[in-house]
Short mmCIF file of C-alpha atoms in Angstrom, two decimals:
data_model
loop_
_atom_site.label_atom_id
_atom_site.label_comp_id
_atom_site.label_asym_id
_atom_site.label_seq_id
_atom_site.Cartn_x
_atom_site.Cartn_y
_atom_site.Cartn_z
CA UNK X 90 26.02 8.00 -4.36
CA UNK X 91 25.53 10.58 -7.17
CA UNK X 92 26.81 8.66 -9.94
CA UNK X 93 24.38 5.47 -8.47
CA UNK X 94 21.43 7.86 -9.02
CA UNK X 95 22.50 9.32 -12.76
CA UNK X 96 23.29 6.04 -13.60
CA UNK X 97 19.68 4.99 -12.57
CA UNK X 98 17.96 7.76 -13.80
CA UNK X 99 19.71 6.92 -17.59
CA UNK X 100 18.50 3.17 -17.19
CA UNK X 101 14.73 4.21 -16.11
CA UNK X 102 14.62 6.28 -19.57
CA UNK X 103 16.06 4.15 -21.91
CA UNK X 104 14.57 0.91 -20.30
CA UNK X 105 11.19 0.86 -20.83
CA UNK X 106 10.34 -1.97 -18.61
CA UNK X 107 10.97 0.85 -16.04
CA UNK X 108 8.63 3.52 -17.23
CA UNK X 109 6.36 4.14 -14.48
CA UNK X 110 2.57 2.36 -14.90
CA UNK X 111 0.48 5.67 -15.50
CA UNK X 112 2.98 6.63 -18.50
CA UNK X 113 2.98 2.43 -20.24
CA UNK X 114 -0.83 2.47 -19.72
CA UNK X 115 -1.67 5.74 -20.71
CA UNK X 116 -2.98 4.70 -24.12
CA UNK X 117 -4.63 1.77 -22.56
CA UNK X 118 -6.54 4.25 -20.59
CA UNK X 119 -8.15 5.47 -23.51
CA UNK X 120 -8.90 1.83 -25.13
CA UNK X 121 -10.68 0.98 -21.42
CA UNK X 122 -12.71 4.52 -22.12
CA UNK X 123 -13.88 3.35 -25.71
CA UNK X 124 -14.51 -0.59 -23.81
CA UNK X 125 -16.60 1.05 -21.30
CA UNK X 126 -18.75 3.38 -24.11
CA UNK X 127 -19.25 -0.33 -25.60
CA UNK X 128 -20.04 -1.68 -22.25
CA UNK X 129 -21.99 0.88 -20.58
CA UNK X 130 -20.25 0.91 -17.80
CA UNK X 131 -16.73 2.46 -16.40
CA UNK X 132 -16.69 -0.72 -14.20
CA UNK X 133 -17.27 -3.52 -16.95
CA UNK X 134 -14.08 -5.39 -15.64
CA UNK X 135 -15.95 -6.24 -12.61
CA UNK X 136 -18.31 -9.16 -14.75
CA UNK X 137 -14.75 -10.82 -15.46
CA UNK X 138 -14.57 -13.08 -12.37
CA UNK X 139 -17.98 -13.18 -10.22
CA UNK X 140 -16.86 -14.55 -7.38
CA UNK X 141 -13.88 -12.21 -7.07
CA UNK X 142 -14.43 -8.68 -5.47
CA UNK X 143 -14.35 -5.96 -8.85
CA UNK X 144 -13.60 -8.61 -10.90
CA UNK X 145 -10.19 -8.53 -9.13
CA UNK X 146 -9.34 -4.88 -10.18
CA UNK X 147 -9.65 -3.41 -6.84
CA UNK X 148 -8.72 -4.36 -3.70
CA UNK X 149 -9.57 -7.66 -3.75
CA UNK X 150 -8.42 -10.01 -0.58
CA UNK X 151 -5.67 -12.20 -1.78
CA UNK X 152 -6.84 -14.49 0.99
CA UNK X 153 -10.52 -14.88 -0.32
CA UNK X 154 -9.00 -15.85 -3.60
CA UNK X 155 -6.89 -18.18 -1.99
CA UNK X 156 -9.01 -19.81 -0.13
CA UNK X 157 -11.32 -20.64 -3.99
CA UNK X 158 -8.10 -22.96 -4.81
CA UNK X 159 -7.71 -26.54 -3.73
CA UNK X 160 -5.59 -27.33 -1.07
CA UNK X 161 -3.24 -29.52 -2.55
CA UNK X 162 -2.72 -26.54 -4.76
CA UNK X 163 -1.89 -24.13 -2.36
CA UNK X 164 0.43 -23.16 0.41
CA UNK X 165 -0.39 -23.14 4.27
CA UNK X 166 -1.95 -19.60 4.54
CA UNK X 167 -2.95 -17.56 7.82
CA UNK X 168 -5.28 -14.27 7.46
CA UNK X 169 -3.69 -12.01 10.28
CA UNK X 170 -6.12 -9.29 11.18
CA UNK X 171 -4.53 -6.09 12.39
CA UNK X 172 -3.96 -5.60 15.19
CA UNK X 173 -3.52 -8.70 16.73
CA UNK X 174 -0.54 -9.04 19.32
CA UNK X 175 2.70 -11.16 18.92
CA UNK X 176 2.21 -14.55 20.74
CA UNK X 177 -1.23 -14.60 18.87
CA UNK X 178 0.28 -14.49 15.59
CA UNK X 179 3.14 -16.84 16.73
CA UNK X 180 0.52 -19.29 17.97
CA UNK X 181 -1.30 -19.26 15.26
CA UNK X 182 1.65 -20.01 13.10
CA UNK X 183 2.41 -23.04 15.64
CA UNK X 184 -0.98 -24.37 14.70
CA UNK X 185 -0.75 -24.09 11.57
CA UNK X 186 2.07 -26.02 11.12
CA UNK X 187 4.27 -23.45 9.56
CA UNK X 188 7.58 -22.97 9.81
CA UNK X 189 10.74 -20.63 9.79
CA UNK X 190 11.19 -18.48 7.34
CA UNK X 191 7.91 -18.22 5.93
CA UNK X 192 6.18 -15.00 3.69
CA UNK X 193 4.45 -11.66 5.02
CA UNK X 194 2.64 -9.88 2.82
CA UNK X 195 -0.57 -7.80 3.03
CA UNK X 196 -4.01 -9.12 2.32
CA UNK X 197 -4.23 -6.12 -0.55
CA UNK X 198 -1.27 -5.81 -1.85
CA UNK X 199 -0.07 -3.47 -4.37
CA UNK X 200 3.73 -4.44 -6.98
CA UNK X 201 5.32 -6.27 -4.29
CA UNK X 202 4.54 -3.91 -1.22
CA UNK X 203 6.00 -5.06 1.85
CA UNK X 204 5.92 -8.70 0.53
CA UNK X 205 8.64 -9.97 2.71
CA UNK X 206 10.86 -13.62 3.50
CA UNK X 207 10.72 -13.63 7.25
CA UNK X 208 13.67 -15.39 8.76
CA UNK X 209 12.73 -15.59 12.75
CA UNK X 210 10.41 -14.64 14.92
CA UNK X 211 12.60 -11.12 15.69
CA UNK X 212 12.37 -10.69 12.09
CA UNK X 213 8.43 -11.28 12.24
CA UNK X 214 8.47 -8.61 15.32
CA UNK X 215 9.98 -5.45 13.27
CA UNK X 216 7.56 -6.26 10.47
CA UNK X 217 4.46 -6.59 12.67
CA UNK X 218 5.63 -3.72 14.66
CA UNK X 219 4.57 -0.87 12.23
CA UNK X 220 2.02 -2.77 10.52
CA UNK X 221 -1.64 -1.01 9.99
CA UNK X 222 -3.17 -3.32 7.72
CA UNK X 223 -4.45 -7.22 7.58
CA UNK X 224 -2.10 -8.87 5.92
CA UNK X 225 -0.95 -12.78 5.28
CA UNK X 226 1.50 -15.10 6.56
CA UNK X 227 2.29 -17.87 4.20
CA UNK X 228 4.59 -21.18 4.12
CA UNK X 229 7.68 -20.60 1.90
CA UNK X 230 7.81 -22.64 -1.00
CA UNK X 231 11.56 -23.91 -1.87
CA UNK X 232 10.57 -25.05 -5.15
CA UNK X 233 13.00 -23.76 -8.01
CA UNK X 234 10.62 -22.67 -10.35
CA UNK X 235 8.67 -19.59 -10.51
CA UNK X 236 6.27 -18.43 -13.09
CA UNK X 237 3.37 -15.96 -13.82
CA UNK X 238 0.80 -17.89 -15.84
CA UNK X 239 -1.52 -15.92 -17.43
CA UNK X 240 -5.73 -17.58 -17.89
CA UNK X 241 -8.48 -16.87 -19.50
CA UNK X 242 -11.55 -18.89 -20.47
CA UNK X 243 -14.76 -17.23 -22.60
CA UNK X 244 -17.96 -18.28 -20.04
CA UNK X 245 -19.92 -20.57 -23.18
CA UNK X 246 -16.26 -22.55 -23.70
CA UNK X 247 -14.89 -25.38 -21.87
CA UNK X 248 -11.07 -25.14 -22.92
CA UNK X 249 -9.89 -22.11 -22.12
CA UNK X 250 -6.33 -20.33 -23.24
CA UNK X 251 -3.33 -19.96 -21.64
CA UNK X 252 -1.74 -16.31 -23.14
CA UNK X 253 1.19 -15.49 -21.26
CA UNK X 254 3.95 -16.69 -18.71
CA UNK X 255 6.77 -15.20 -17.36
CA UNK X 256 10.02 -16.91 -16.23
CA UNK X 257 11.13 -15.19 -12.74
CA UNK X 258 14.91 -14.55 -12.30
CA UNK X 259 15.74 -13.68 -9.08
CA UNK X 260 18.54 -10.72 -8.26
CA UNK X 261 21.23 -12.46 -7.89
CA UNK X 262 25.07 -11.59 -8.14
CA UNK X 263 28.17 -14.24 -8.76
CA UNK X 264 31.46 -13.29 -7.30
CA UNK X 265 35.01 -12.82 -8.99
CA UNK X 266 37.19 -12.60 -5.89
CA UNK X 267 37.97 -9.20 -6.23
CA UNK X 268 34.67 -7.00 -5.83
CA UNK X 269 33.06 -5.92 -2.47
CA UNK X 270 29.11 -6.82 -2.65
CA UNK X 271 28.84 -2.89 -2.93
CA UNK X 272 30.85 -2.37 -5.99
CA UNK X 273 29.03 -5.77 -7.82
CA UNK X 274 25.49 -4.15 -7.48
CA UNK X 275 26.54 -0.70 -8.53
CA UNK X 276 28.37 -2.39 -11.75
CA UNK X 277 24.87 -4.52 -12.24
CA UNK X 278 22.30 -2.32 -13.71
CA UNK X 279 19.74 -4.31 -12.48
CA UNK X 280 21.04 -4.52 -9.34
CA UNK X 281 21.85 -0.84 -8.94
CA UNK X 282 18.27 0.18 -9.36
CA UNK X 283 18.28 -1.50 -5.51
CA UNK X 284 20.93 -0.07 -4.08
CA UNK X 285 19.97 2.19 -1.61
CA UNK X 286 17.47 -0.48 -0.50
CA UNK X 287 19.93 -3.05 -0.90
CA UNK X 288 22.32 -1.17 1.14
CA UNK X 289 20.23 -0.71 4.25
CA UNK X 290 19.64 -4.89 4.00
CA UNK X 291 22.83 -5.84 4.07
CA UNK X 292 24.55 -2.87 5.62
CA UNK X 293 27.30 -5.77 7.12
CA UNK X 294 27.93 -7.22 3.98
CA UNK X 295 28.44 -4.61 1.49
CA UNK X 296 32.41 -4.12 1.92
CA UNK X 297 32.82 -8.18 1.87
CA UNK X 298 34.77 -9.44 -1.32
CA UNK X 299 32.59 -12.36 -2.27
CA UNK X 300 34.78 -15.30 -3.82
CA UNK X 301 35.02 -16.14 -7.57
CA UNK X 302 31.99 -17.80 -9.10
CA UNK X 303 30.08 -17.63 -5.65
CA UNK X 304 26.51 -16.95 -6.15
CA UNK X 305 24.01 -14.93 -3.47
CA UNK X 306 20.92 -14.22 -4.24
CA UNK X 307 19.88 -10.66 -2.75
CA UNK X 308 16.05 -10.80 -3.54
CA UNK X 309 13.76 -14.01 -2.87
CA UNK X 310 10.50 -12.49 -4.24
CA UNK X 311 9.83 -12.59 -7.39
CA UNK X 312 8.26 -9.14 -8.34
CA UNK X 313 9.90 -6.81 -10.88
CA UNK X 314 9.33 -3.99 -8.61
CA UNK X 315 12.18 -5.81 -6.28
CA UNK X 316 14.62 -6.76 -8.93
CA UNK X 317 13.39 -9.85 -10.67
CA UNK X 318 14.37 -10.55 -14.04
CA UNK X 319 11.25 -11.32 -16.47
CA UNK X 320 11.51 -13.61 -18.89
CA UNK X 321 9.33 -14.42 -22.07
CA UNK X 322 8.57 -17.89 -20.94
CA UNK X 323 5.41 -18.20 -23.65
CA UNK X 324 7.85 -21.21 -25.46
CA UNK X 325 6.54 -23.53 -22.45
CA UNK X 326 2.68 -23.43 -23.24
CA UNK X 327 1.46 -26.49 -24.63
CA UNK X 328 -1.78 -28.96 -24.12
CA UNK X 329 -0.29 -30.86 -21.38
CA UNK X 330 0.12 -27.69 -19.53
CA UNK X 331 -3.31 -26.03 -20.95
CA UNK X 332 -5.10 -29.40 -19.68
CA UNK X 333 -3.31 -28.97 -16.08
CA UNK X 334 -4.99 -25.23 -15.63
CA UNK X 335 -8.23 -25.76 -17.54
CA UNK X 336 -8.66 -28.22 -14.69
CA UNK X 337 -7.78 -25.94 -12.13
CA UNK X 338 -9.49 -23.05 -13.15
CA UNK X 339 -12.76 -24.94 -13.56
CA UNK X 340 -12.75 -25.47 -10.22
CA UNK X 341 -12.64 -21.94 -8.59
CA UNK X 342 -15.98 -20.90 -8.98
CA UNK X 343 -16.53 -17.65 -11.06
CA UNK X 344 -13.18 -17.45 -12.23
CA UNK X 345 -12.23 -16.35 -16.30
CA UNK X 346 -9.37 -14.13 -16.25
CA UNK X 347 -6.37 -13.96 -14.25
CA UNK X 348 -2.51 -14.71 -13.52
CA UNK X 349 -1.41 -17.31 -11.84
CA UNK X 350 1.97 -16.54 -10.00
CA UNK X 351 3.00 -20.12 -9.16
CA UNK X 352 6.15 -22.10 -8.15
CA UNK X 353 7.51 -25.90 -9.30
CA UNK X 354 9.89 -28.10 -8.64
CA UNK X 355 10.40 -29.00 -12.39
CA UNK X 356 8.50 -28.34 -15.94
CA UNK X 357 7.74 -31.80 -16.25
CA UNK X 358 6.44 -31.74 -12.89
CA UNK X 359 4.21 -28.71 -13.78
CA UNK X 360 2.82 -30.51 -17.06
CA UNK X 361 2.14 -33.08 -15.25
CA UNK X 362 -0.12 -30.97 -12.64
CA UNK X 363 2.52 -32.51 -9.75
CA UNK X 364 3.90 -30.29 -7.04
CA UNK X 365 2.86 -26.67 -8.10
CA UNK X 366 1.72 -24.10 -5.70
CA UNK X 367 -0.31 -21.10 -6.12
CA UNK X 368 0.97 -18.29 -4.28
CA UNK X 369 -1.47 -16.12 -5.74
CA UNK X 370 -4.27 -15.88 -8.34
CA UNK X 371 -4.50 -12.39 -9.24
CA UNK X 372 -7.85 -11.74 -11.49
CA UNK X 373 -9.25 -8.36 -13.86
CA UNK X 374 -6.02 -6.00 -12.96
CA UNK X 375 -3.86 -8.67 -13.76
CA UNK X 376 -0.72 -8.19 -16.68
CA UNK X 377 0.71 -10.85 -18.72
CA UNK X 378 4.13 -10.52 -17.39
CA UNK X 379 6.27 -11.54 -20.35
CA UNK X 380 5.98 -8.29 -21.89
CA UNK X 381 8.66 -7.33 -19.26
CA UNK X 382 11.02 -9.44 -20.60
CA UNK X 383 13.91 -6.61 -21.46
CA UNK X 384 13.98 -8.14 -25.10
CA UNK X 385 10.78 -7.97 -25.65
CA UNK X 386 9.98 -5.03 -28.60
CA UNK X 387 7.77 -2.20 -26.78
CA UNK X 388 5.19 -1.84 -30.03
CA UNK X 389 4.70 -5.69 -29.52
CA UNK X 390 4.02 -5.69 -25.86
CA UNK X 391 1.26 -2.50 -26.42
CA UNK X 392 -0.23 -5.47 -29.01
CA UNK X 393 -0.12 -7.81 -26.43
CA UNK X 394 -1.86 -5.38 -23.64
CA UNK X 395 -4.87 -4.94 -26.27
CA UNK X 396 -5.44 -8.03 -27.18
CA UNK X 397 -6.16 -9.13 -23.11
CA UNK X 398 -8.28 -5.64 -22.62
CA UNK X 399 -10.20 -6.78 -25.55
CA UNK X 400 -10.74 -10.53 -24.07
CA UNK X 401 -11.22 -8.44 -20.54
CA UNK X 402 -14.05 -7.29 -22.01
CA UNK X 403 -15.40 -10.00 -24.24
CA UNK X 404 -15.89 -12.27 -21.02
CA UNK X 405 -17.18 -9.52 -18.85
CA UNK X 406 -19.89 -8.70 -21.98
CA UNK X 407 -20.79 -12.24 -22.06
CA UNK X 408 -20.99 -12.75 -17.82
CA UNK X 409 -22.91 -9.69 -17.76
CA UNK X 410 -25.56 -11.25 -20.36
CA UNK X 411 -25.63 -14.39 -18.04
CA UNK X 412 -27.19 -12.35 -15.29
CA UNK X 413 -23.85 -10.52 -13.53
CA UNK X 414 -24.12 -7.00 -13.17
CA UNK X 415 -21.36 -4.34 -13.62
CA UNK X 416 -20.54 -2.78 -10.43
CA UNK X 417 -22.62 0.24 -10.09
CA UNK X 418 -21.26 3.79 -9.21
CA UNK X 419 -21.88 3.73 -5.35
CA UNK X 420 -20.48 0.16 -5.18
CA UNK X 421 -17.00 2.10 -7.24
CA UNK X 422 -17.22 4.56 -4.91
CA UNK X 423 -17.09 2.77 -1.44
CA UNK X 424 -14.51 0.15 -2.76
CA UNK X 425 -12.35 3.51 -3.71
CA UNK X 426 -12.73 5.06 -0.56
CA UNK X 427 -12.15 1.79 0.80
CA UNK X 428 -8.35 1.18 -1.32
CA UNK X 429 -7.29 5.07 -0.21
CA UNK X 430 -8.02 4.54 3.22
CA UNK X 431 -6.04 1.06 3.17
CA UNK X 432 -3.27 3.37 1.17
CA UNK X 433 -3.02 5.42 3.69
CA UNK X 434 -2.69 3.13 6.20
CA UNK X 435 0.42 1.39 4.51
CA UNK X 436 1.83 4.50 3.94
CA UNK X 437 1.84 4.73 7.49
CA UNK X 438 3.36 1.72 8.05
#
């Protein structure tokens, strides 16, 4: 639809939450060039979190970092390696003790790539079916609640700080009684910037009339990339909650910097360190989310971007001088070769 695509193309520009990475970070790239004149090193990042592969700037394994966390802390997780043939995986997933519908999503994983809510096994099939890369298959967690939590601790402190989390609103539409599904997204700007992919998802449903003040939620992941809604959720940060993910964090070894994308059941749950599950820890290349938040002023959010490549480098500085060394060229090198190659392959997929 050509006025789908205009209409998109109006929202991208005007809507900087939609501006692609390499055009938002572009005067970042230039504060990480004076970091690393300070630092010595291109690669300083890599000193942030020792125990996580470049510091958790490039491709890391989610499932290495995972498996740092307690268990009580984190979903049932399986590492498939690729390839590995159907009644394997479904065996595994038997033994494991998860169930229907569970989460697919690749070891290294890039803004919500082929992060999926699997349904059935048939389901499972089609996405195994063209996949070239390792990836994970994790229990789904029904919990209401899902944030991006954003930690960092300075190596000679014991508390550390938590700068950042994001409240995740999931795309979701509420009927009138008079709209098809199709015309809803295209008069939801959110929405619309899905269409096409929303489209070929639902291909059965988009001519139903969905009834007055019915909800449906079209997306179940919570990456912006898919259609979540962020929201500046930095009013929930308190002691209680510091206290909760000071002890967590001091128990992954190695680990200073990072987000936490989690899921609750409830806040008070959360502050109470009850019932929350880490679906990932994501360390060095990490964003505090909240800057997404469509209200939140642009100038502010570049403020906000500094201030964590400053601390990026502050705890990197001070792991290096406590004996961890910067990733050296060749060691760059390979892990780059490395992430194209693994591009390539999920391109191919």
């Amino acid at each position: 639809m050509l006025a789908v695509r205009y209409q998109n193309l109006w929202t991208k520009l005007t809507k900087w939450e939609y501006w692609p990475f390499e055009v938002v970070y572009l005067p970042i790239f230039f504060y990480w060039l004076w970091l690393s004149m300070k630092a010595r090193s291109f690669f300083f990042f890599s000193a942030a979190n020792p125990s996580i592969e470049s510091g958790g700037m490039l491709g890391e394994s989610k499932f290495r970092i995972l498996e740092k966390i307690q268990d009580r802390f984190k979903p049932k997780t399986l590492f498939i390696p690729m390839p590995l043939d159907m009644n394997a995986i479904l065996q595994r997933i038997q033994q494991a003790g998860i169930s229907f519908p569970l989460i697919a999503k690749p070891d290294v994983g890039e803004r919500g790539w082929k992060v999926e809510k699997i349904h059935n096994p048939d389901e499972l099939a089609a996405y195994v079916q063209p996949m070239r890369v390792d990836f994970l298959i994790q229990e789904y967690i029904d919990y209401e609640i899902e944030l991006g939590l954003f930690y960092y601790r300075f190596p000679s402190q014991h508390k550390g700080v938590i700068s950042s989390i994001v409240m995740k609103e999931f795309l979701t539409l509420t009927g009138n009684g008079k709209s098809t599904l199709q015309e809803l997204i295209v008069g939801d700007e959110r929405a619309r910037l899905q269409y096409h992919v929303l489209a070929a998802k639902y291909p059965a449903l988009m001519e139903n009339i969905l009834p007055s003040d019915e909800k449906v939620t079209l997306v179940s992941i919570g990456n912006h990339s898919r259609g979540t809604k962020f929201i500046n959720g930095n009013h929930l940060i308190n002691n209680r909650l510091l206290d909760v993910f000071d002890g967590i964090s001091q128990s992954i070894p190695g680990f200073h910097y990072g987000r936490y994308d989690i899921r609750c059941k409830s806040l008070e749950e959360l502050y109470d360190g009850r019932e929350i599950k880490i679906l990932e820890l994501n360390g060095a290349g990490a964003e505090p989310a909240h800057i997404y938040d469509p209200k939140f002023p642009f100038l502010e959010a570049y403020g906000v971007l500094f201030h964590h490549w400053s601390v990026l480098y502050q705890i990197s500085k001070a792991n290096s001088l406590n004996g961890t060394a910067f990733m050296s060229l060749r060691e760059a090198w390979q892990t780059l070769v490395k992430l194209r190659n693994y591009r390539k392959l999920m391109k191919e997929g």
